[in-house]
Tab-separated table of C-alpha atoms in Angstrom:
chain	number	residue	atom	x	y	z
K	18	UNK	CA	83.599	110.522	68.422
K	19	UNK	CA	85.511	109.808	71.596
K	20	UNK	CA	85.274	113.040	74.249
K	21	UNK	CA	87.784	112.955	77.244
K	22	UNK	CA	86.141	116.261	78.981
K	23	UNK	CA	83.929	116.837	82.281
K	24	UNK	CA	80.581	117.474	81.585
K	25	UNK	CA	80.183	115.502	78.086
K	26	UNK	CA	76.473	116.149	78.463
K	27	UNK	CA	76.924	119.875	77.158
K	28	UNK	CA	78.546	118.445	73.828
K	29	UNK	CA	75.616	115.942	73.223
K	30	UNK	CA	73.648	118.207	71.218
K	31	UNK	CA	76.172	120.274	69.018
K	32	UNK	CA	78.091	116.346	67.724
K	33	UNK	CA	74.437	115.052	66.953
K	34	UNK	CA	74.386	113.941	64.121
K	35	UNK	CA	78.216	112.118	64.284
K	36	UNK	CA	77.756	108.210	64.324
K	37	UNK	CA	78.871	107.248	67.586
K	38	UNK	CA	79.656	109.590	70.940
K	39	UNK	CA	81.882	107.872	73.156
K	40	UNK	CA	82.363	109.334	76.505
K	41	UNK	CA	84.045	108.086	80.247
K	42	UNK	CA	81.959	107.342	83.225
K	43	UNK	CA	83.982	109.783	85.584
K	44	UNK	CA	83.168	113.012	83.088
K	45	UNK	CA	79.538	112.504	84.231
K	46	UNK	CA	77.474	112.319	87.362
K	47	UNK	CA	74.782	110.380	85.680
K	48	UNK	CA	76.119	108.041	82.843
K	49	UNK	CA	72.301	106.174	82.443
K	50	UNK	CA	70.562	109.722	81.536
K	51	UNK	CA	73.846	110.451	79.404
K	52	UNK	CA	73.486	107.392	77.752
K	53	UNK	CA	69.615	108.091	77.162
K	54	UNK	CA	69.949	111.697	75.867
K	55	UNK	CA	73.213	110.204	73.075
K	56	UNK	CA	70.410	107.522	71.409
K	57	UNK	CA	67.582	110.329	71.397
K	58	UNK	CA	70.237	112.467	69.218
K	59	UNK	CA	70.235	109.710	67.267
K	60	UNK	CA	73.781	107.985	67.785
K	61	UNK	CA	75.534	105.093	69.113
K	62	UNK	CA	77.023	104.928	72.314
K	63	UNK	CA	80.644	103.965	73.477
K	64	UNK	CA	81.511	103.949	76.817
K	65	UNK	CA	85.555	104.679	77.416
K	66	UNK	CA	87.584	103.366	80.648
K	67	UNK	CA	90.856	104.623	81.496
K	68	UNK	CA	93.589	101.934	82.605
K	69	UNK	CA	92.596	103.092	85.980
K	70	UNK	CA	88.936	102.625	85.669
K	71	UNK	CA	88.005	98.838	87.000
K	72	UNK	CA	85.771	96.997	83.932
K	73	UNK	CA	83.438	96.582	86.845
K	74	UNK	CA	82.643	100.519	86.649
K	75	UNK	CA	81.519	99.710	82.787
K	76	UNK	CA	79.523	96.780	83.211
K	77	UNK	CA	76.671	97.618	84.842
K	78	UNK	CA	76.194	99.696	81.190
K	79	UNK	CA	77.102	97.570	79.393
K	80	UNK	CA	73.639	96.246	77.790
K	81	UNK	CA	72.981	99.757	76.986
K	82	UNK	CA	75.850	100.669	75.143
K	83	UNK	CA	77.133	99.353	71.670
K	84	UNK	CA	80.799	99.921	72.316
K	85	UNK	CA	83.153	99.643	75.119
K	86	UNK	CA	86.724	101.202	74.748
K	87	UNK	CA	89.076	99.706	76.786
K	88	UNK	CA	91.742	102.554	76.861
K	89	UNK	CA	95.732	100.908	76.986
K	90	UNK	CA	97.258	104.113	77.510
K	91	UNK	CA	96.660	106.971	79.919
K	92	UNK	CA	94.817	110.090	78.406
K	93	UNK	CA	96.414	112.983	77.438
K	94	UNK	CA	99.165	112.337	74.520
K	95	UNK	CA	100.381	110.044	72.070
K	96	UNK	CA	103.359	108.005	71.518
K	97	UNK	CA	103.041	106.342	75.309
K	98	UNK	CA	104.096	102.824	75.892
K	99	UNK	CA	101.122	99.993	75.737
K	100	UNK	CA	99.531	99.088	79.319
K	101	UNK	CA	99.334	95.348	78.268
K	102	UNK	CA	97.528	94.373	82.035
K	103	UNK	CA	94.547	96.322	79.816
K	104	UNK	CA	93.708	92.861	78.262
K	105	UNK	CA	92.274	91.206	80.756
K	106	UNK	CA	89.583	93.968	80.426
K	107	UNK	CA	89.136	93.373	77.569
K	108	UNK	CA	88.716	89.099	77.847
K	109	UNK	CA	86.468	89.932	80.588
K	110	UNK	CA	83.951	92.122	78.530
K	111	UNK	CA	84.216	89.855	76.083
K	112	UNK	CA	82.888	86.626	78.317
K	113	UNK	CA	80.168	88.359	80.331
K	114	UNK	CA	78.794	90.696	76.717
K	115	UNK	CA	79.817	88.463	73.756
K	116	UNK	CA	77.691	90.784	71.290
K	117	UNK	CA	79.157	94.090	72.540
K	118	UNK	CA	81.728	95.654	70.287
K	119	UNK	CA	84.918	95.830	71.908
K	120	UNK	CA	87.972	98.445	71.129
K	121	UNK	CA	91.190	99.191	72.222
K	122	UNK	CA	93.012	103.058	71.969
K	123	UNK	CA	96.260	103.280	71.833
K	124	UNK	CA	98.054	100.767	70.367
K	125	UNK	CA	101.072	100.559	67.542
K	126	UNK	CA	102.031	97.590	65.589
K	127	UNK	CA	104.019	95.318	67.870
K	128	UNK	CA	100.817	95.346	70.240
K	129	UNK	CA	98.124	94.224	67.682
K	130	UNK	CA	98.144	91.086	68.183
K	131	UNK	CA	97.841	91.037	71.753
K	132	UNK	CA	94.266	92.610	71.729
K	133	UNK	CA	93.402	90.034	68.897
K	134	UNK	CA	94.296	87.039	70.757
K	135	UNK	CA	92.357	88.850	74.086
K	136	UNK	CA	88.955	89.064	71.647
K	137	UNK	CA	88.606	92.892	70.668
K	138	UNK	CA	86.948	93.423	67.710
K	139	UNK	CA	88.551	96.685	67.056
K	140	UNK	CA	91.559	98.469	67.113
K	141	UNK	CA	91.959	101.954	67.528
K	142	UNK	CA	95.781	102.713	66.714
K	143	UNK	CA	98.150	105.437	68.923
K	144	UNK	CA	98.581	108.095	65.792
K	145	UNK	CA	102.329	108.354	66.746
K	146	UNK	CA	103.097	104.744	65.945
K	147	UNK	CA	100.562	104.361	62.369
């Protein structure tokens, strides 16, 4: 589960039970107790940066977290053009965390392999171009 709202602490409890809960370091004024109360309900956690967010704004996270999304489009609707300067992000988490699981949102077909050759181990694909 990937939640794009303010205040993803108050959805915590009522998505326990869902695998994963995947959330963005601005929709919280304290990610570490965020990140603390998501394993106590029992699931993973991602951790989601816009292509505004700097990777540096992850990282400090990173060795508490199982995922990182690194987000190629902007949030709010589908069908937007791939932000290809997103893959440096994504080479970057992939050097300093080499066991963290890596994803990218938003991408169609013709963009694939550019998140494969830049190391993520999933992709997450813009609905509009599947």
């Amino acid at each position: 589960m990937h939640v794009m709202v303010s205040g993803s602490e108050q959805w915590v409890k009522p998505m326990a039970g869902a695998n994963q809960y995947t959330f963005h370091p601005e929709a919280t004024t304290n990610a570490g107790n965020l990140i603390k109360e998501i394993r106590e309900s029992g699931m993973k956690v991602g951790l989601a940066i816009k292509p505004g967010t700097t990777v540096e704004e992850l990282a400090p996270w990173a060795g508490q977290i199982n995922m990182a999304l690194v987000m190629t489009v902007e949030p709010g609707f589908g069908g937007q053009k791939f932000v290809e300067d997103m893959m440096p992000k994504v080479s970057w988490l992939r050097s300093q965390f080499p066991s963290l699981d890596i994803v990218d949102g938003g991408v169609g077909p013709s963009a694939i392999h550019k998140c494969a050759e830049a190391d993520a181990d999933m992709i997450m694909p813009d609905c509009d171009h599947v």
